[in-house]
CSV table of C-alpha atoms and ligand atoms in Angstrom, one decimal:
chain,number,residue,atom,x,y,z
A,1,MET,CA,115.8,80.3,128.3
A,2,SER,CA,117.3,79.6,131.7
A,3,ARG,CA,120.1,82.1,132.7
A,4,ILE,CA,121.7,79.5,135.0
A,5,ARG,CA,124.8,78.2,133.1
A,6,ALA,CA,127.5,75.8,134.3
A,7,GLY,CA,130.0,77.7,136.5
A,8,GLN,CA,127.7,80.8,136.5
A,9,PRO,CA,126.3,82.2,139.8
A,10,ASP,CA,122.6,81.3,140.5
A,11,LEU,CA,120.6,84.4,139.8
A,12,SER,CA,117.3,83.0,141.0
A,13,VAL,CA,115.3,84.8,143.6
A,14,GLU,CA,112.0,84.3,145.5
A,15,VAL,CA,109.2,86.9,145.9
A,16,GLY,CA,107.4,85.1,148.7
A,17,SER,CA,106.1,81.8,147.2
A,18,LEU,CA,107.0,82.8,143.6
A,19,GLN,CA,110.4,81.6,142.3
A,20,LEU,CA,111.9,83.7,139.5
A,21,THR,CA,114.9,82.5,137.5
A,22,ASN,CA,116.5,86.0,137.9
A,23,PRO,CA,115.6,89.2,139.7
A,24,LEU,CA,114.8,91.2,136.6
A,25,CYS,CA,111.2,91.5,135.5
A,26,SER,CA,109.6,93.6,132.8
A,27,ALA,CA,107.7,96.6,134.1
A,28,SER,CA,104.1,96.9,133.1
A,29,GLY,CA,103.5,99.0,130.0
A,30,CYS,CA,107.0,99.1,128.6
A,31,PHE,CA,106.9,95.7,126.7
A,32,GLY,CA,103.2,95.4,125.6
A,33,TYR,CA,101.9,91.9,126.3
A,34,GLY,CA,105.4,90.2,126.6
A,35,LEU,CA,106.1,89.4,123.0
A,36,ASP,CA,106.0,92.9,121.5
A,37,CYS,CA,109.8,93.4,121.6
A,38,ASP,CA,110.6,89.9,120.4
A,39,PRO,CA,113.1,88.8,119.0
A,40,LEU,CA,115.1,91.9,119.9
A,41,LEU,CA,114.2,91.3,123.5
A,42,PRO,CA,112.8,87.8,124.0
A,43,PRO,CA,110.6,87.5,127.1
A,44,GLU,CA,112.6,84.5,128.3
A,45,VAL,CA,115.3,86.9,129.3
A,46,PHE,CA,113.2,88.1,132.2
A,47,GLY,CA,112.8,86.3,135.6
A,48,GLY,CA,109.1,87.5,135.4
A,49,VAL,CA,107.1,88.9,132.6
A,50,VAL,CA,104.7,91.6,133.8
A,51,THR,CA,102.2,92.5,131.1
A,52,LYS,CA,100.7,95.8,130.1
A,53,THR,CA,97.8,96.7,132.4
A,54,VAL,CA,94.5,95.3,131.1
A,55,THR,CA,91.1,96.6,132.0
A,56,PRO,CA,87.7,94.9,131.8
A,57,GLN,CA,87.0,96.6,128.4
A,58,PRO,CA,89.4,97.7,125.8
A,59,ARG,CA,90.7,101.3,126.2
A,60,LYS,CA,91.9,103.7,123.4
A,61,GLY,CA,94.0,105.7,125.8
A,62,ASN,CA,94.8,109.4,125.6
A,63,PRO,CA,95.2,111.6,122.5
A,64,VAL,CA,98.7,112.2,121.3
A,65,PRO,CA,101.2,113.5,122.2
A,66,ARG,CA,101.7,110.8,124.9
A,67,LEU,CA,105.4,110.9,125.4
A,68,ARG,CA,108.0,113.7,126.2
A,69,GLU,CA,111.6,113.1,127.0
A,70,THR,CA,113.1,114.9,130.0
A,71,SER,CA,116.7,115.1,131.2
A,72,SER,CA,117.3,111.5,132.3
A,73,GLY,CA,113.6,110.6,132.3
A,74,LEU,CA,110.4,110.2,130.3
A,75,LEU,CA,106.9,111.7,130.7
A,76,ASN,CA,104.1,109.5,129.6
A,77,SER,CA,100.4,110.0,129.3
A,78,ILE,CA,99.3,106.7,127.6
A,79,GLY,CA,96.0,106.5,129.5
A,80,LEU,CA,96.0,102.7,129.9
A,81,GLU,CA,95.4,101.9,126.2
A,82,ASN,CA,94.9,98.1,126.2
A,83,CYS,CA,93.0,95.4,124.4
A,84,GLY,CA,90.7,94.5,127.2
A,85,LEU,CA,90.4,91.3,129.3
A,86,SER,CA,88.7,89.0,126.8
A,87,PRO,CA,91.3,89.4,123.9
A,88,PHE,CA,94.0,89.3,126.5
A,89,ILE,CA,92.8,85.9,127.7
A,90,LEU,CA,92.0,84.5,124.2
A,91,GLU,CA,95.1,85.8,122.4
A,92,LYS,CA,97.9,87.1,124.6
A,93,ILE,CA,98.0,84.5,127.4
A,94,PRO,CA,98.1,81.5,124.9
A,95,ALA,CA,100.9,83.2,122.9
A,96,LEU,CA,103.0,83.5,126.0
A,97,ALA,CA,102.0,80.0,127.1
A,98,ALA,CA,103.2,78.6,123.7
A,99,ARG,CA,106.6,79.9,124.8
A,100,GLY,CA,106.3,78.3,128.2
A,101,ILE,CA,105.7,81.6,129.9
A,102,LYS,CA,103.2,82.3,132.7
A,103,PRO,CA,102.9,86.0,132.9
A,104,ILE,CA,102.4,88.2,136.0
A,105,VAL,CA,99.2,89.9,134.8
A,106,SER,CA,98.7,93.6,135.6
A,107,ILE,CA,95.0,94.4,136.0
A,108,SER,CA,93.0,97.5,136.7
A,109,ALA,CA,89.2,98.2,137.1
A,110,GLY,CA,86.9,101.0,138.1
A,111,ASP,CA,85.7,99.4,141.4
A,112,PRO,CA,86.5,96.5,143.8
A,113,GLN,CA,84.0,94.2,142.2
A,114,GLY,CA,85.5,94.9,138.8
A,115,PHE,CA,88.9,93.9,140.1
A,116,ALA,CA,87.4,90.7,141.7
A,117,ASP,CA,85.7,89.8,138.4
A,118,MET,CA,88.9,90.1,136.4
A,119,ALA,CA,90.8,88.1,139.1
A,120,SER,CA,88.2,85.4,139.0
A,121,ALA,CA,88.4,85.1,135.1
A,122,LEU,CA,92.2,85.0,135.3
A,123,ASN,CA,92.1,82.3,138.1
A,124,ARG,CA,91.4,79.7,135.4
A,125,GLU,CA,94.4,80.8,133.2
A,126,PRO,CA,98.1,79.8,133.2
A,127,VAL,CA,99.3,83.0,135.0
A,128,ALA,CA,102.1,83.2,137.6
A,129,ALA,CA,100.7,86.1,139.6
A,130,LEU,CA,98.5,89.2,139.5
A,131,GLU,CA,99.8,92.7,139.8
A,132,LEU,CA,97.1,95.2,140.8
A,133,ASN,CA,97.5,98.7,139.2
A,134,LEU,CA,95.5,100.8,141.6
A,135,SER,CA,96.7,104.1,139.9
A,136,CYS,CA,93.4,104.5,138.1
A,137,PRO,CA,90.3,106.7,138.6
A,138,ASN,CA,87.7,105.2,141.0
A,139,VAL,CA,84.5,105.5,139.0
A,140,ALA,CA,82.4,105.2,142.2
A,141,SER,CA,84.0,108.3,143.8
A,142,ALA,CA,84.2,110.5,140.7
A,143,GLY,CA,87.8,110.1,139.8
A,144,ALA,CA,89.6,109.6,143.1
A,145,ASN,CA,92.7,107.4,142.7
A,146,PHE,CA,92.4,104.1,144.6
A,147,ALA,CA,96.2,103.9,145.2
A,148,THR,CA,96.1,107.0,147.4
A,149,ASP,CA,93.3,105.7,149.7
A,150,PRO,CA,94.2,103.1,152.3
A,151,GLY,CA,90.6,102.0,152.8
A,152,ALA,CA,90.1,101.4,149.1
A,153,VAL,CA,93.4,99.5,148.9
A,154,VAL,CA,92.3,97.1,151.7
A,155,GLU,CA,88.9,96.6,150.0
A,156,ILE,CA,90.3,95.9,146.5
A,157,VAL,CA,93.1,93.6,147.7
A,158,ALA,CA,90.7,91.6,149.9
A,159,ALA,CA,88.2,91.3,147.0
A,160,VAL,CA,90.9,90.0,144.6
A,161,LYS,CA,92.4,87.6,147.2
A,162,GLY,CA,88.8,86.2,147.6
A,163,ALA,CA,88.6,85.6,143.9
A,164,PHE,CA,92.2,84.5,142.9
A,165,THR,CA,93.9,81.4,144.3
A,166,ALA,CA,96.1,80.5,141.3
A,167,GLY,CA,99.1,82.5,142.5
A,168,PRO,CA,100.3,85.5,144.5
A,169,VAL,CA,98.7,88.9,144.3
A,170,TRP,CA,101.1,91.9,144.0
A,171,VAL,CA,100.0,95.4,144.6
A,172,LYS,CA,101.7,98.2,142.7
A,173,LEU,CA,102.1,101.4,144.7
A,174,THR,CA,102.1,105.1,143.5
A,175,PRO,CA,104.7,107.4,144.9
A,176,ASN,CA,102.2,110.3,144.6
A,177,VAL,CA,101.1,110.1,148.3
A,178,THR,CA,102.3,111.6,151.6
A,179,ASP,CA,103.3,108.3,153.1
A,180,ILE,CA,103.8,105.3,150.8
A,181,THR,CA,104.4,103.0,153.8
A,182,ALA,CA,100.8,103.6,154.9
A,183,ILE,CA,99.5,102.4,151.5
A,184,ALA,CA,101.9,99.4,151.7
A,185,ALA,CA,100.5,98.6,155.1
A,186,ALA,CA,96.9,98.7,153.7
A,187,ALA,CA,97.9,96.4,150.9
A,188,ALA,CA,99.4,93.9,153.5
A,189,ALA,CA,96.2,94.2,155.6
A,190,GLY,CA,94.1,93.3,152.6
A,191,GLY,CA,96.2,90.2,152.1
A,192,ALA,CA,98.7,91.2,149.4
A,193,ASP,CA,101.5,88.8,148.9
A,194,ALA,CA,103.9,91.5,147.8
A,195,VAL,CA,104.1,95.2,146.9
A,196,CYS,CA,105.7,96.8,143.9
A,197,ALA,CA,107.2,100.2,144.2
A,198,ILE,CA,107.0,102.5,142.4
A,199,ASN,CA,104.7,103.6,139.6
A,200,THR,CA,105.4,106.9,137.8
A,201,LEU,CA,105.8,110.2,139.6
A,202,LEU,CA,103.3,113.0,138.8
A,203,GLY,CA,105.1,115.4,136.3
A,204,MET,CA,104.4,117.9,133.6
A,205,ASP,CA,105.9,119.8,130.7
A,206,ILE,CA,105.0,123.1,129.0
A,207,ASP,CA,104.9,123.7,125.3
A,208,LEU,CA,106.2,127.3,124.9
A,209,THR,CA,104.3,127.9,121.6
A,210,THR,CA,101.0,127.6,123.6
A,211,GLY,CA,102.1,128.2,127.1
A,212,ARG,CA,100.3,125.0,128.0
A,213,SER,CA,101.0,121.4,128.8
A,214,PRO,CA,101.4,119.3,125.6
A,215,PHE,CA,99.4,116.6,127.2
A,216,ALA,CA,95.5,116.4,126.8
A,217,ARG,CA,95.3,115.5,130.5
A,218,THR,CA,97.8,118.2,131.5
A,219,THR,CA,99.9,116.2,133.9
A,220,ALA,CA,101.8,112.9,133.0
A,221,GLY,CA,103.9,110.2,134.7
A,222,LEU,CA,107.6,110.6,135.1
A,223,SER,CA,109.8,107.5,134.8
A,224,GLY,CA,113.4,106.6,134.0
A,225,PRO,CA,116.8,107.2,135.8
A,226,ALA,CA,115.5,110.5,137.2
A,227,ILE,CA,113.2,108.7,139.6
A,228,MET,CA,115.5,106.0,140.9
A,229,PRO,CA,116.6,107.7,144.1
A,230,VAL,CA,112.9,108.2,145.0
A,231,ALA,CA,112.2,104.6,144.2
A,232,LEU,CA,115.1,103.3,146.2
A,233,ALA,CA,114.0,105.3,149.3
A,234,ALA,CA,110.4,104.0,148.8
A,235,VAL,CA,111.7,100.4,148.7
A,236,TYR,CA,114.0,100.9,151.7
A,237,ARG,CA,111.2,102.4,153.8
A,238,ILE,CA,108.5,99.9,152.8
A,239,SER,CA,110.7,96.9,153.3
A,240,ARG,CA,111.3,98.0,156.9
A,241,SER,CA,107.6,98.7,157.6
A,242,VAL,CA,105.8,95.6,156.2
A,243,GLU,CA,106.5,91.8,156.4
A,244,ILE,CA,105.6,91.0,152.8
A,245,PRO,CA,108.2,91.2,150.0
A,246,VAL,CA,108.9,94.3,147.9
A,247,VAL,CA,109.5,94.4,144.2
A,248,GLY,CA,111.6,97.5,143.3
A,249,ILE,CA,110.8,99.6,140.2
A,250,GLY,CA,112.1,103.0,139.0
A,251,GLY,CA,114.9,104.0,136.7
A,252,ILE,CA,116.9,100.8,136.7
A,253,ALA,CA,119.5,101.0,134.0
A,254,SER,CA,122.4,98.8,135.2
A,255,ALA,CA,123.5,95.8,137.3
A,256,GLU,CA,124.6,98.2,140.0
A,257,ASP,CA,121.1,99.6,140.0
A,258,VAL,CA,119.6,96.2,140.5
A,259,LEU,CA,122.1,95.5,143.3
A,260,LYS,CA,121.2,98.7,145.1
A,261,PHE,CA,117.5,97.8,145.0
A,262,LEU,CA,118.3,94.3,146.4
A,263,ALA,CA,120.5,95.9,149.2
A,264,ALA,CA,117.7,98.4,150.0
A,265,GLY,CA,115.3,95.5,150.6
A,266,ALA,CA,113.8,94.5,147.3
A,267,SER,CA,113.3,90.7,146.6
A,268,ALA,CA,113.2,91.4,142.8
A,269,VAL,CA,113.0,94.4,140.5
A,270,GLN,CA,111.3,95.5,137.3
A,271,VAL,CA,112.9,97.5,134.4
A,272,GLY,CA,110.9,99.8,132.1
A,273,THR,CA,111.8,103.1,130.5
A,274,ILE,CA,115.5,102.4,129.9
A,275,VAL,CA,114.7,99.6,127.5
A,276,PHE,CA,113.2,102.2,125.1
A,277,ARG,CA,116.8,103.4,124.7
A,278,ASP,CA,118.4,100.0,124.5
A,279,PRO,CA,116.2,96.8,124.2
A,280,THR,CA,119.3,94.6,124.6
A,281,LEU,CA,120.0,96.1,128.0
A,282,PRO,CA,118.2,93.5,130.2
A,283,ALA,CA,120.3,90.6,128.9
A,284,ARG,CA,123.5,92.7,129.5
A,285,ILE,CA,122.4,93.6,133.0
A,286,LEU,CA,122.0,89.9,133.9
A,287,ASP,CA,125.5,89.2,132.5
A,288,GLU,CA,127.0,92.0,134.5
A,289,LEU,CA,125.1,90.9,137.6
A,290,ALA,CA,126.6,87.4,137.2
A,291,ALA,CA,130.1,88.9,136.6
A,292,TRP,CA,129.7,91.1,139.6
A,293,LEU,CA,128.8,88.1,141.8
A,294,THR,CA,131.7,86.0,140.4
A,295,GLU,CA,134.2,88.8,141.1
A,296,ARG,CA,133.2,88.8,144.7
A,297,GLY,CA,133.2,85.0,145.0
A,298,CYS,CA,129.4,84.7,145.5
A,299,ASP,CA,127.6,81.7,144.0
A,300,SER,CA,124.2,83.1,144.2
A,301,ILE,CA,122.1,86.2,144.9
A,302,SER,CA,120.8,84.7,148.2
A,303,GLU,CA,124.5,84.3,149.3
A,304,LEU,CA,125.1,88.0,148.6
A,305,GLU,CA,122.0,88.9,150.5
A,306,THR,CA,123.1,86.9,153.5
A,307,ALA,CA,126.5,88.6,153.3
A,308,TRP,CA,124.8,92.0,153.4
A,309,ARG,CA,122.7,91.2,156.5
B,1,FMN,C1,105.2,104.2,128.4
B,1,FMN,C2,104.8,103.7,129.8
B,1,FMN,C3,103.7,103.0,130.0
B,1,FMN,C4,103.4,102.5,131.3
B,1,FMN,N1,102.2,101.7,131.5
B,1,FMN,C5,102.0,101.2,132.7
B,1,FMN,C6,100.8,100.3,132.9
B,1,FMN,O1,100.1,100.1,132.0
B,1,FMN,N2,100.7,99.9,134.1
B,1,FMN,C7,101.5,100.1,135.2
B,1,FMN,O2,101.2,99.6,136.3
B,1,FMN,N3,102.6,100.9,135.0
B,1,FMN,C8,102.9,101.4,133.8
B,1,FMN,N4,104.0,102.2,133.6
B,1,FMN,C9,104.9,102.4,134.8
B,1,FMN,C10,106.1,101.4,134.8
B,1,FMN,O3,105.6,100.1,134.9
B,1,FMN,C11,107.0,101.7,135.9
B,1,FMN,O4,106.4,101.6,137.2
B,1,FMN,C12,107.6,103.1,135.8
B,1,FMN,O5,107.8,103.5,134.5
B,1,FMN,C13,109.0,103.2,136.6
B,1,FMN,O6,109.9,102.3,136.1
B,1,FMN,P1,111.0,102.7,135.0
B,1,FMN,O7,111.6,104.0,135.5
B,1,FMN,O8,112.0,101.6,135.0
B,1,FMN,O9,110.3,102.9,133.7
B,1,FMN,C14,104.3,102.7,132.4
B,1,FMN,C15,105.5,103.4,132.1
B,1,FMN,C16,105.8,103.9,130.9
B,1,FMN,C17,107.1,104.6,130.6
């Protein structure tokens, strides 16, 4: 389903070499493997469909409870529950291909070779890009998080780039670091084609009946409108510190939010948590984006971006 209609502004954007029909992509983990919210939210609405992070083997994820609402946000402790790479390739990619969709595939593994092996298996598949979810425990260093270690980021990205030539490689960054621009620079040094910012912020809740966190792993990831100012600052700072494109993620809930990310330096955005509240929102955001451009006499997003510079 193309969003370009006669007399409507052109919403298409480019993230480096990847052309998207509109700037709104699905954020990994909030729409399963792309078809899970269909027909309420058809994947064709999105400019890019980013799928739930897959790992080499299936994962059961964390025990319940896994979700807690906060004021204007959501805490999640899903624990990367996923079907594993083989079922993903055998079932999920063909189901999307049947709809004419090449997904942006989010992957995660326990070491650089694991990432490279997944990338090489996906190199033969109809996928638009890879998104590396580095916010996972490094098995080789007893649980350290790759996404906080610039050396590990360079190594993983370089390994994936050596194995995957079918499309661009995006690197998703965690905000849970002292300086996110240093990690973005590491991703660029490893050969990343774009960085995506941000993943969830470290958060926690307390259950007052026990005096403890409700989550089995104590802490959880905070997402939703509460994190948007943090994400916006991250996108602004990263886009001024590296040459590669930035994809903005975090709390987007309206066309105005999308425009703020584009003005801050994002080439495209992803939307996640807010869709749990209203799955029809992405289509409305795109209509409002088109109306916003029309009201200002802009024929396209690129025209608006030129006007902002
Ligand atoms: C329930 C849930 C599951 C998520 N799973 C993943 C995941 O598998 N991989 C990933 O890279 N990010 C995952 N995320 C993070 C989102 O992709 C996104 O970066 C974050 O939620 C911020 O965007 P939002 O505020 O629009 O949700 C998940 C978020 C939520 C709420």
